Amino acid sequence: MNIAVKNQKSKKDRIKRSMLILGGLICIFVLIVIIRTYNIYQKDLPSFEKLHNIEPALKTKIYASDGTLLQEYFNENRVLTPYDQIPPFMIDMLMAVEDRKFMDHWGLHPKRIIKALLVDIINWDIAEGASTITQQLARMLFLNRRETIERKIKEALTAIKLERTYSKQEILQMYLNQYFFGRRAYGIAAASRTYFNKSVGELSVSDCALLVGLLKAPGRYSVRIFEDPEFAKRIRNQSLYLYHDWGKMSREEYDSLKILPVELNPPVEEAGRAPYFTEEVRKYILNKYGHETLYSGGLTVITTLNWKLQQVTDSAVKERVDSIQARLERIYDIKNPTYTYAIPDSVDSLGDTVRVYKQIQAAAITIENESGNILAMVGGKSFESTKFNRAVQSELQPGSAFKPFVYTAAMDNGYHPSDIFYDNSIKLEIPGTRDWRPHNFDDKFMGEMTLRDGLKMSRNLIAIKLLLKIKPEQAIFYAHKMGITSDLKPVASLAMGTEVVRLIDLVSAYTVFPNGGIKVPYKYILKITDRYGNVIEDNTVVPKEEVLSARTAYIMVNMMQSVMERGGTGQSARWRGFTRPAGGKTGTSDNFCDNWFIGYTPQITSGVWVGFDEKLSIGKNQTGATNALPIWVKMMIAAHDTLPIVDFEIPDGIEFVDICLESGKLASDCCEKIRNEVYRTENVPQEICPLHPCSGFRISPASKTDNYTDPGDTSDVYHF
């Protein structure tokens, strides 16, 4: 008996030793497999350095100069939220639904893995998930979502490395900032705003339950919850039940919450503020820093835009454009093929069309003179209709708004505002073409007048004669160095603004006048910082270049102030309410197609264009003063709302003397038409007016009256 017991005990010992040996061999085998597997996939796993430097894609934010958010650009709509700002019940809700053992495991959950493996073997497919929160994070950060054994292995190994690199709190923070919640929302902050229009701190337990419920299938669920309120309620209640089941909520609380409806409150989708302006900023960043930085780099861009002024500009443009459009639609029949076009009436029927009116457009820009900061920009009536920015992209005929460049070239090369020219008919004989007989806006002639009055009243024939005196190439030289970038042909019609320019160039070039001859490049951006707050671009230092003498610039300012006075083409600015010291110029292209007004004060320069996208008349007598100037006035009143009233600075070497308007010489006591005129000190006239000696005699030829009538057959002839 004892021998039998002894033999039986010995047998059990042998079995036990065999089991221990077998278990040891299995452990060694498993260890070898693990080591071998790790070595095989090690090269494909993220390094510890990469794990330490995880940078989720962040959106770039564009701000106005006052901090108003204008626009956001992103591939993944994400705002990072620190762990201590995430509601504790959101953390618990996540663990209750996804991984209750999260705080205890080391990246993997062995029991869940074995269970999932058995289910997969039985189904002969990868059907059962066993991923921990850490494994899900590993997959989001570094791996694809294909359900393969290889990906599962890499996921597990990466999860282990994540657990060795980060604390549990850091992993939870990364998870909730990284995960996709549907509807382009990445991370809890974007999801809070997308579904509830709340900040993270404002989320309720019920809100968090829905967000966690979305994680199972964010693409499908994020659509369905808006279509099916009962479905939204069901996935929220599943999360609430698991939260209660884990002991984080009483039965009474669960019962009271589960009957409540899901209250979704998505924010209203907008095109963004100042869309024409921000699109220029977007293109600049894309070209300089690249697609990845723009859409994933988390840049903060502080722009030059004045948001209050932008709103006034938007409103002024819309109001004026709507008024012109209404007038055109009253005048022209809907069947008129010039002002309307046909569009398909229905996608269902072939050949059916309906006619609609062509849309009048406008563009406007305001620039701060000293800094070059673009304060406001509108590129058209509607960014949603067309993203084409007419303030920057369109090249259009400026009409008389180009004349200041002709006069600038003349004033800088020996001419004076008091020089007398004749406003009479001219004929240009151009070899190989028909003779050209240009005309004034009103088809009249005013005879002898000063260059100042020629600019003030925008007399085309005076400008053409002056251009031919100084040569077109000279005017082009000054236009280019002041800021015009388009190609300009040296033709006589250049004086009438027949060569095309961009609005932004024209406005920028005009800033040279109030800047005392200094050219300051325009800019959109003040500063750009990266996701860590490091400044990567600072434009607060303003580059400056002297392109005109201060005296020439001031003489032009003084002449262009006359445009705003009584009898000038810009005089309506005064009775419209803008009374500050200002200079400017109207512009109207041939056949009333393009209307312009560009004007400035010592602090601000603004420009407006109104017209069609094609060369189409706005209507007879529709001029820059009629349509562009009203917009300009509203912009400038708003732009100067908080600025002091200042006058233009008079540089050294400038003097004012009384001259006779009929002779252009120093006025005598007997001259009746007198003006206090501006000169360089060395160019002050020394000769007393010979037409009005104080002996009682007066010479005043009829040809020098304001009612001068051109005889028609005595035109000045120029060979060009």
XYZ file of C-alpha atoms in Angstrom:
720
model
C 0.000 0.000 0.000
C 2.760 2.380 0.950
C 4.607 1.405 -2.233
C 1.509 2.180 -4.319
C 1.048 5.560 -2.637
C 4.717 6.284 -3.086
C 4.570 5.359 -6.775
C 1.481 7.487 -7.234
C 3.154 10.465 -5.545
C 6.245 9.992 -7.688
C 4.062 9.959 -10.787
C 2.413 13.216 -9.751
C 5.822 14.780 -9.144
C 6.945 13.721 -12.609
C 3.805 15.190 -14.139
C 4.302 18.399 -12.184
C 7.939 18.631 -13.278
C 6.894 17.925 -16.853
C 4.250 20.640 -16.670
C 6.771 23.068 -15.222
C 9.266 22.194 -17.920
C 6.573 22.481 -20.601
C 5.392 25.783 -19.146
C 8.955 27.024 -19.059
C 9.502 25.924 -22.633
C 6.264 27.662 -23.658
C 7.358 30.823 -21.844
C 10.747 30.663 -23.520
C 9.054 30.041 -26.857
C 6.641 32.933 -26.296
C 9.543 35.131 -25.204
C 11.494 34.168 -28.317
C 8.440 34.847 -30.452
C 7.955 38.231 -28.770
C 11.624 39.153 -29.168
C 11.648 37.897 -32.734
C 8.408 39.741 -33.511
C 9.720 42.914 -31.901
C 12.942 42.689 -33.912
C 10.993 42.130 -37.120
C 8.725 45.137 -36.611
C 11.106 47.388 -34.679
C 12.146 49.286 -37.804
C 8.495 50.098 -38.555
C 7.687 51.329 -35.040
C 7.968 54.988 -34.034
C 11.182 55.788 -32.188
C 11.146 57.046 -28.616
C 12.267 60.420 -29.963
C 9.244 60.532 -32.254
C 7.008 59.482 -29.372
C 8.400 62.342 -27.312
C 7.642 64.838 -30.075
C 4.061 64.121 -31.096
C 2.603 67.131 -32.868
C -1.060 66.762 -33.805
C -2.310 68.710 -36.812
C -3.577 72.112 -35.673
C -5.537 74.697 -37.601
C -4.152 78.061 -38.615
C -6.097 81.018 -37.241
C -6.288 84.393 -38.968
C -7.013 87.419 -36.756
C -7.759 91.095 -37.380
C -5.444 93.606 -35.725
C -7.902 93.955 -32.802
C -7.956 90.193 -32.141
C -11.208 89.417 -33.961
C -11.066 85.908 -35.436
C -11.486 86.221 -39.192
C -10.892 82.730 -40.593
C -9.484 79.286 -39.834
C -7.726 76.900 -42.212
C -7.285 73.228 -41.426
C -7.212 69.655 -42.597
C -8.258 68.602 -39.112
C -10.404 71.003 -37.122
C -8.552 70.810 -33.811
C -7.885 73.023 -30.796
C -5.710 71.540 -28.041
C -7.285 71.332 -24.579
C -5.096 70.774 -21.462
C -6.001 67.825 -19.228
C -7.055 70.036 -16.310
C -9.640 71.790 -18.518
C -11.372 68.564 -19.547
C -14.386 67.756 -17.320
C -13.605 64.757 -15.029
C -16.840 63.062 -16.078
C -15.653 63.148 -19.702
C -12.521 61.216 -18.664
C -14.591 58.712 -16.672
C -17.160 58.386 -19.462
C -14.404 57.537 -21.934
C -12.899 54.872 -19.679
C -16.331 53.446 -18.789
C -17.134 52.877 -22.453
C -13.736 52.141 -23.969
C -11.323 50.815 -21.337
C -12.248 50.358 -17.657
C -8.851 48.849 -16.807
C -6.965 51.755 -18.360
C -5.442 52.975 -15.104
C -4.156 49.464 -14.258
C -2.741 48.002 -17.504
C 0.564 48.672 -19.275
C -0.882 49.397 -22.682
C -2.463 46.000 -23.388
C -5.322 44.092 -21.757
C -4.298 40.369 -21.898
C -7.712 38.937 -20.966
C -9.456 40.991 -23.648
C -6.789 39.981 -26.181
C -7.266 36.248 -25.428
C -11.038 36.595 -25.608
C -10.844 38.507 -28.890
C -8.371 35.957 -30.265
C -10.704 33.047 -29.496
C -13.623 34.824 -31.152
C -11.489 35.610 -34.197
C -10.380 31.966 -34.473
C -13.950 30.689 -34.177
C -15.116 33.164 -36.856
C -11.916 32.716 -38.911
C -11.813 36.510 -39.226
C -10.770 39.590 -37.258
C -14.158 40.284 -35.761
C -13.590 41.078 -32.104
C -11.885 44.293 -30.944
C -9.654 44.263 -27.888
C -7.913 47.605 -28.205
C -7.194 49.635 -25.113
C -7.293 53.424 -25.131
C -3.508 53.384 -25.556
C -3.732 51.027 -28.533
C -6.376 53.232 -30.151
C -4.114 56.245 -29.661
C -1.187 54.362 -31.191
C -3.329 53.532 -34.225
C -4.473 57.147 -34.600
C -1.005 58.609 -34.334
C 1.172 56.214 -36.268
C -0.725 53.441 -38.020
C -3.437 52.832 -40.591
C -6.873 51.397 -39.828
C -6.595 48.215 -41.915
C -7.673 45.155 -39.892
C -4.632 42.913 -40.322
C -2.570 40.759 -37.935
C 0.523 42.799 -38.780
C -1.190 46.082 -37.886
C -2.471 44.572 -34.617
C 1.058 43.529 -33.659
C 2.482 46.953 -34.463
C -0.380 48.582 -32.577
C 0.321 46.516 -29.449
C 4.065 47.178 -29.532
C 3.540 50.908 -30.105
C 1.041 51.031 -27.224
C 3.650 49.515 -24.901
C 6.173 52.171 -25.987
C 3.583 54.917 -25.445
C 2.936 53.693 -21.909
C 6.689 53.779 -21.236
C 6.904 57.338 -22.620
C 3.834 59.110 -21.204
C 1.805 59.191 -17.995
C -1.807 58.024 -17.966
C -3.042 61.620 -17.834
C -0.905 62.576 -20.824
C -2.244 59.621 -22.828
C -5.841 60.587 -22.024
C -5.142 64.213 -22.962
C -3.607 63.191 -26.295
C -6.480 60.794 -27.002
C -9.189 63.400 -26.410
C -7.316 66.011 -28.433
C -6.548 63.624 -31.294
C -9.646 61.517 -31.860
C -11.976 62.183 -34.782
C -15.557 62.905 -33.694
C -17.074 63.313 -37.170
C -18.100 66.432 -39.132
C -14.439 67.529 -39.523
C -14.074 67.818 -35.748
C -10.823 66.489 -34.310
C -10.494 66.568 -30.549
C -12.942 67.393 -27.813
C -12.752 71.187 -28.232
C -13.747 71.094 -31.904
C -16.411 68.461 -31.171
C -17.900 70.588 -28.379
C -18.205 73.525 -30.731
C -19.397 71.434 -33.695
C -22.239 69.609 -31.962
C -23.240 71.900 -29.096
C -21.623 75.283 -29.862
C -20.073 75.126 -26.389
C -16.604 75.316 -24.932
C -15.207 72.138 -23.358
C -15.821 73.498 -19.857
C -19.524 73.987 -20.631
C -20.172 70.334 -21.551
C -22.714 68.424 -19.484
C -22.624 64.712 -18.583
C -25.243 64.094 -21.256
C -23.152 65.967 -23.867
C -20.082 63.911 -23.002
C -22.077 60.685 -23.246
C -23.089 61.518 -26.825
C -19.542 62.491 -27.824
C -18.104 59.234 -26.458
C -20.888 57.347 -28.201
C -19.813 58.854 -31.524
C -16.332 57.324 -31.255
C -17.512 53.900 -32.384
C -18.329 55.139 -35.916
C -17.902 58.925 -36.105
C -18.357 59.180 -39.880
C -21.753 57.452 -39.964
C -23.023 58.429 -36.535
C -22.262 62.157 -36.946
C -24.662 62.292 -39.894
C -27.367 60.061 -38.481
C -27.746 61.824 -35.116
C -28.976 64.935 -36.944
C -31.394 62.930 -39.073
C -32.735 60.613 -36.357
C -33.193 62.077 -32.848
C -34.062 58.638 -31.454
C -30.787 57.219 -32.727
C -28.893 60.092 -31.095
C -30.706 59.373 -27.866
C -29.894 55.644 -28.101
C -26.141 56.008 -28.520
C -26.021 58.624 -25.756
C -27.953 56.344 -23.398
C -25.606 53.430 -24.127
C -22.747 55.535 -22.827
C -24.790 56.707 -19.826
C -25.659 53.111 -18.934
C -22.017 51.974 -19.013
C -21.093 55.046 -16.941
C -23.754 54.079 -14.387
C -22.794 50.397 -14.541
C -19.200 51.315 -13.654
C -20.461 53.033 -10.519
C -19.963 56.620 -11.624
C -23.650 57.547 -11.577
C -26.587 56.540 -9.426
C -29.580 54.725 -10.841
C -31.757 57.767 -10.193
C -29.416 60.060 -12.139
C -29.258 57.591 -15.016
C -33.054 57.215 -15.143
C -33.552 60.997 -15.147
C -31.023 61.641 -17.908
C -31.930 58.827 -20.276
C -35.424 60.191 -20.925
C -34.192 63.644 -21.946
C -33.915 64.489 -25.662
C -30.512 65.116 -27.193
C -30.117 68.858 -27.736
C -27.770 69.480 -30.654
C -26.817 73.085 -31.409
C -24.343 73.287 -34.300
C -22.936 76.759 -35.088
C -24.090 78.552 -38.218
C -21.727 77.904 -41.141
C -20.188 81.137 -42.458
C -17.808 81.996 -45.287
C -15.666 83.768 -42.713
C -15.086 87.439 -42.061
C -13.406 89.603 -44.711
C -13.167 86.632 -47.115
C -11.440 88.480 -49.973
C -8.766 89.725 -47.572
C -8.233 86.398 -45.795
C -7.986 84.592 -49.122
C -5.000 86.797 -49.983
C -3.476 85.929 -46.596
C -4.100 82.231 -47.230
C -2.373 82.355 -50.617
C 0.598 84.193 -49.120
C 1.100 81.612 -46.356
C 0.588 78.722 -48.775
C 3.218 80.077 -51.164
C 5.763 80.930 -48.474
C 5.325 78.152 -45.897
C 3.607 75.339 -47.793
C 0.384 73.346 -47.578
C 1.300 71.306 -44.491
C 2.182 74.361 -42.410
C -0.933 76.263 -43.470
C -3.433 73.490 -42.853
C -1.777 71.537 -40.022
C 0.871 73.808 -38.496
C -1.255 75.658 -35.956
C -0.079 79.130 -36.989
C -1.477 82.276 -35.412
C -1.602 85.103 -37.946
C -2.200 88.685 -36.816
C -3.210 90.732 -39.838
C -3.427 94.435 -40.567
C -7.205 94.396 -41.031
C -9.380 96.852 -39.091
C -12.514 94.799 -38.491
C -14.806 97.773 -37.747
C -13.718 99.533 -40.924
C -14.109 96.297 -42.893
C -17.745 96.016 -41.820
C -18.430 99.596 -42.923
C -16.711 98.908 -46.255
C -18.728 95.723 -46.815
C -21.948 97.602 -46.107
C -21.052 100.637 -48.261
C -20.116 98.476 -51.251
C -23.252 96.349 -50.991
C -25.548 99.335 -50.597
C -24.129 101.171 -53.613
C -23.925 98.104 -55.835
C -27.525 97.169 -55.033
C -28.638 100.709 -55.871
C -26.846 100.710 -59.252
C -28.143 97.208 -60.025
C -31.703 98.286 -59.294
C -31.330 101.303 -61.602
C -29.974 99.154 -64.435
C -32.802 96.657 -64.069
C -35.339 99.495 -64.234
C -33.766 100.911 -67.381
C -32.963 97.769 -69.373
C -35.503 95.145 -70.324
C -34.826 91.575 -69.196
C -34.647 90.560 -72.859
C -31.781 92.979 -73.536
C -28.836 90.721 -74.501
C -26.280 93.380 -73.506
C -27.183 93.477 -69.825
C -28.574 89.970 -69.372
C -27.552 86.419 -70.121
C -29.317 83.076 -70.339
C -28.913 80.257 -67.844
C -30.542 76.781 -67.859
C -33.983 76.894 -66.334
C -33.898 73.248 -65.237
C -31.531 70.330 -65.268
C -34.425 68.133 -66.328
C -35.344 69.759 -69.621
C -33.081 70.444 -72.563
C -32.988 73.904 -74.093
C -35.091 75.665 -71.439
C -33.397 78.852 -70.272
C -34.179 81.899 -68.193
C -32.528 85.306 -68.564
C -30.907 87.032 -65.612
C -29.277 90.432 -65.280
C -25.505 90.738 -65.289
C -24.208 91.764 -61.898
C -22.552 95.115 -61.296
C -19.419 94.707 -59.150
C -17.239 96.869 -56.940
C -13.903 96.670 -55.181
C -12.438 98.794 -52.408
C -9.179 99.057 -50.463
C -8.032 101.222 -47.570
C -4.327 101.545 -46.680
C -2.662 103.277 -43.734
C -0.113 105.618 -45.323
C 2.752 105.447 -42.856
C 2.754 101.663 -42.330
C 1.365 100.281 -45.597
C -1.152 98.281 -43.562
C -4.207 97.205 -45.535
C -7.058 98.145 -43.232
C -9.988 96.954 -45.343
C -10.540 95.118 -48.609
C -13.565 94.124 -50.680
C -13.029 92.280 -53.945
C -16.600 92.013 -55.186
C -20.250 91.974 -54.218
C -20.249 88.362 -53.030
C -17.350 86.040 -52.214
C -19.762 83.093 -52.228
C -20.741 83.853 -55.834
C -17.199 84.326 -57.090
C -13.872 84.278 -55.279
C -12.302 86.462 -57.965
C -10.772 89.435 -56.150
C -11.229 92.522 -58.300
C -9.193 94.635 -55.894
C -6.099 92.534 -56.550
C -6.616 90.405 -59.659
C -8.455 92.683 -62.089
C -6.493 94.906 -64.473
C -8.792 97.718 -65.537
C -8.662 101.076 -67.279
C -8.358 103.777 -64.573
C -9.476 106.660 -66.756
C -8.544 110.038 -65.280
C -7.330 108.407 -62.059
C -4.065 107.876 -63.960
C -3.561 111.612 -64.630
C -1.720 112.323 -61.339
C 1.234 110.270 -62.631
C 1.414 112.464 -65.748
C 1.274 115.617 -63.622
C 3.812 114.231 -61.148
C 6.321 113.606 -63.921
C 5.741 117.178 -65.159
C 5.994 118.810 -61.715
C 9.249 116.952 -61.080
C 10.688 118.123 -64.380
C 10.271 121.884 -64.487
C 6.514 122.441 -64.808
C 4.388 124.350 -62.275
C 0.692 124.308 -61.272
C 0.316 127.849 -62.657
C 1.609 127.012 -66.146
C -0.921 127.946 -68.822
C -2.152 125.361 -71.335
C -4.926 125.605 -73.932
C -7.959 123.364 -73.677
C -8.707 123.148 -77.376
C -9.106 120.404 -79.936
C -6.074 118.443 -81.010
C -5.338 116.005 -83.761
C -2.751 113.263 -83.477
C -1.331 111.993 -86.741
C -0.100 108.469 -86.101
C 1.597 106.659 -89.009
C -0.285 103.591 -90.168
C -3.529 104.466 -88.375
C -6.346 106.973 -88.635
C -5.846 110.397 -87.084
C -6.994 110.516 -83.453
C -9.081 113.409 -82.152
C -9.524 112.942 -78.375
C -12.214 114.869 -76.535
C -13.157 115.979 -73.055
C -15.793 114.298 -70.906
C -18.331 117.026 -71.710
C -17.265 117.358 -75.397
C -16.491 121.047 -74.758
C -13.383 123.220 -74.685
C -12.529 125.791 -72.033
C -9.593 127.550 -73.663
C -6.677 128.828 -71.634
C -6.280 127.413 -68.116
C -3.626 126.517 -65.569
C -2.407 122.971 -65.094
C -3.997 123.042 -61.628
C -7.401 123.693 -63.141
C -6.759 121.110 -65.832
C -6.307 118.466 -63.129
C -9.065 119.848 -60.916
C -11.665 119.657 -63.700
C -10.092 116.566 -65.275
C -9.650 118.061 -68.746
C -8.443 115.281 -71.012
C -6.905 117.551 -73.652
C -4.759 119.370 -71.103
C -3.455 116.035 -69.780
C -2.707 114.734 -73.290
C -0.820 117.918 -74.244
C 1.180 117.729 -71.024
C 1.980 114.055 -71.642
C 3.221 114.809 -75.140
C 5.428 117.586 -73.726
C 7.141 115.357 -71.154
C 6.936 112.144 -73.275
C 4.798 109.104 -72.293
C 7.894 107.136 -71.220
C 8.483 109.690 -68.469
C 4.986 109.271 -67.055
C 5.383 105.488 -67.166
C 8.692 105.746 -65.306
C 7.063 107.672 -62.449
C 4.009 105.402 -62.337
C 6.183 102.314 -62.034
C 8.492 103.650 -59.372
C 5.507 104.804 -57.322
C 3.956 101.326 -57.368
C 2.111 100.509 -60.588
C 3.149 96.983 -61.613
C 1.287 96.421 -64.888
C 2.859 96.919 -68.300
C 2.090 100.365 -69.706
C 2.433 101.275 -73.374
C 3.884 104.720 -74.237
C 0.851 105.958 -76.142
C -0.831 109.356 -76.107
C -4.060 107.899 -74.684
C -2.107 106.947 -71.567
C -3.054 110.395 -70.214
C -6.709 109.345 -70.358
C -6.035 106.120 -68.460
C -6.486 103.648 -71.300
C -3.716 101.354 -70.030
C -4.847 98.858 -67.397
C -3.855 98.881 -63.708
C -4.813 97.062 -60.522
C -6.795 98.867 -57.813
C -4.357 97.775 -55.096
C -1.422 99.223 -57.069
C -3.242 102.484 -57.701
C -4.135 102.963 -54.032
C -0.622 102.044 -52.894
C 0.950 104.425 -55.423
C -1.285 107.284 -54.256
C 0.058 106.870 -50.684
C 3.369 108.284 -51.967
C 1.749 111.748 -52.152
C 0.693 112.108 -48.484
C 3.845 110.232 -47.414
C 6.002 113.059 -48.713
C 7.449 111.059 -51.591
C 8.116 107.917 -49.534
C 6.927 104.582 -50.914
C 5.850 102.054 -48.268
C 4.950 98.574 -49.585
C 1.439 97.473 -48.664
C 1.074 94.441 -46.433
C -1.578 92.097 -45.070
C 0.233 90.554 -42.099
C 1.720 92.056 -38.947
C 3.000 88.902 -37.277
C 2.933 85.114 -37.540
C 3.655 82.776 -34.630
C 3.943 78.989 -34.657
C 2.051 76.563 -32.408
C 4.527 77.201 -29.581
C 4.247 80.990 -29.728
C 7.566 81.537 -31.497
C 7.506 84.490 -33.905
C 8.354 83.240 -37.397
C 7.492 86.440 -39.266
C 7.426 90.024 -37.995
C 6.450 92.842 -40.347
C 6.317 95.656 -37.806
C 9.511 97.165 -39.217
C 8.406 99.135 -42.274
C 10.734 99.283 -45.321
C 10.706 102.707 -46.931
C 11.988 104.073 -50.228
C 12.079 107.688 -51.391
C 10.665 107.762 -54.927
C 9.739 111.455 -55.110
C 11.189 114.562 -53.535
C 9.126 115.826 -50.618
C 8.517 119.081 -52.521
C 7.183 117.372 -55.653
C 4.939 115.176 -53.499
C 3.557 118.193 -51.664
C 2.925 120.167 -54.877
C 0.889 117.202 -56.130
C -0.997 116.972 -52.827
C -1.820 120.653 -53.047
C -3.024 120.328 -56.635
C -5.125 117.243 -55.843
C -6.732 119.078 -52.918
C -8.263 121.331 -55.576
C -10.113 118.286 -56.945
C -12.050 118.192 -53.671
C -12.921 121.884 -53.789
C -15.827 123.636 -55.457
C -15.644 123.084 -59.201
C -13.486 119.968 -58.825
C -14.662 116.530 -59.902
C -14.462 115.312 -56.298
C -16.320 118.223 -54.695
C -19.316 116.065 -53.726
C -17.197 114.461 -50.990
C -17.662 117.669 -49.024
C -21.432 117.821 -49.116
C -21.536 114.083 -48.485
C -19.904 114.743 -45.120
C -16.146 114.261 -45.463
C -14.588 117.627 -44.601
C -11.035 116.769 -43.506
C -8.007 117.964 -45.482
C -7.875 115.563 -48.415
C -6.729 115.109 -51.981
C -7.920 112.715 -54.639
C -8.867 111.998 -58.204
C -11.904 110.662 -59.974
C -11.635 108.279 -62.890
C -14.098 107.201 -65.572
C -13.026 105.007 -68.438
C -14.288 105.243 -71.995
C -18.062 104.846 -72.441
C -18.605 104.997 -68.638
C -17.432 101.409 -68.139
C -15.198 101.805 -65.087
C -15.832 104.247 -62.248
C -13.000 105.143 -59.836
C -12.173 107.366 -56.963
C -8.825 107.321 -55.174
C -8.261 109.789 -52.366
C -6.205 110.371 -49.254
C -5.659 112.338 -46.074
C -2.332 112.637 -44.244
C -3.140 109.335 -42.480
C -5.221 107.163 -44.814
C -5.593 106.391 -48.541
C -8.651 104.635 -49.965
C -9.663 103.592 -53.438
C -12.882 102.338 -55.012
C -13.709 100.808 -58.394
C -17.236 100.148 -59.686
C -18.100 98.377 -62.934
C -18.917 95.120 -64.691
C -16.552 92.185 -65.075
C -16.761 92.726 -68.829
C -16.321 95.996 -70.708
C -19.890 97.194 -70.383
C -21.199 100.709 -69.821
C -22.770 101.470 -66.453
C -24.828 104.116 -68.186
C -24.488 107.626 -69.613
C -22.962 110.132 -67.177
C -22.257 107.387 -64.630
C -18.851 108.530 -63.374
C -16.373 107.974 -60.588
C -17.945 110.873 -58.726
C -21.393 109.326 -59.156
C -20.730 105.762 -58.043
C -17.263 105.284 -56.535
C -17.018 108.480 -54.474
C -20.074 107.748 -52.251
C -18.467 104.471 -51.157
C -15.131 106.231 -50.582
C -16.741 108.840 -48.337
C -18.315 106.239 -46.054
C -15.052 104.318 -45.831
C -13.006 107.395 -45.027
C -15.412 108.720 -42.398
C -15.182 105.365 -40.624
C -11.410 105.103 -41.080
C -10.869 108.483 -39.400
C -13.375 107.951 -36.612
C -10.723 107.967 -33.864
C -7.968 109.902 -35.673
C -7.123 113.566 -35.027
C -7.687 116.123 -37.768
C -4.300 117.028 -39.227
C -3.216 118.970 -42.293
C -0.635 117.966 -44.854
C 2.889 118.815 -43.786
C 4.587 121.511 -45.871
C 8.248 120.649 -46.482
C 11.100 123.117 -46.481
C 11.724 124.926 -49.759
C 8.015 125.498 -50.530
C 6.498 128.973 -50.859
C 3.042 130.345 -51.685
C 2.546 133.502 -53.757
C -0.439 135.194 -55.375
C -0.520 134.734 -59.129
C -2.795 135.954 -61.881
C -4.798 133.078 -63.320
C -4.815 134.644 -66.779
C -1.072 135.154 -67.136
C 0.399 132.738 -64.629
C 2.655 135.585 -63.383
C 2.846 137.390 -60.049
C -0.465 139.154 -59.492
C -0.528 142.921 -59.636
C -2.922 145.032 -57.613
C -5.151 145.215 -60.661
C -5.487 141.488 -61.360
C -8.978 140.178 -60.633
C -8.560 136.422 -60.993
C -5.991 135.603 -58.359
C -4.896 132.369 -56.729
C -2.442 131.717 -53.931
C -0.203 129.194 -55.702
C 2.473 126.771 -54.516
C 6.073 126.772 -55.811
C 9.501 125.542 -55.019
C 11.400 128.464 -53.535
C 13.739 128.676 -56.522
C 10.829 128.651 -58.995
C 8.708 131.478 -57.568
C 7.716 133.772 -60.508
C 9.609 137.046 -60.568
C 7.685 138.775 -63.360
C 4.644 140.916 -62.541
C 1.514 140.157 -64.584
C 1.861 141.997 -67.918
C -1.854 141.677 -68.721
C -3.087 143.880 -65.874
C -0.779 146.850 -65.356
C -2.148 149.354 -62.859
C -2.045 152.208 -65.401
C -5.718 151.695 -66.044
C -5.229 149.595 -69.190
C -6.055 145.927 -69.322
C -5.283 143.327 -71.954
C -7.825 140.469 -71.923
C -8.132 138.640 -75.263
C -11.458 136.968 -75.940
C -9.683 133.679 -76.491
C -8.776 133.667 -72.796
C -12.292 133.642 -71.383
C -13.979 130.734 -69.664
C -16.519 130.569 -72.500
C -13.916 129.777 -75.113
C -15.272 128.005 -78.197
C -12.849 126.063 -80.346
C -13.053 127.124 -84.015
C -12.800 123.483 -85.037
C -10.469 123.815 -87.984
C -7.530 125.265 -86.031
C -6.702 122.171 -83.987
C -3.221 121.773 -82.581
C -1.561 119.045 -84.622
C 0.828 116.529 -83.040
C 2.868 113.886 -84.843
C 3.174 110.765 -82.704
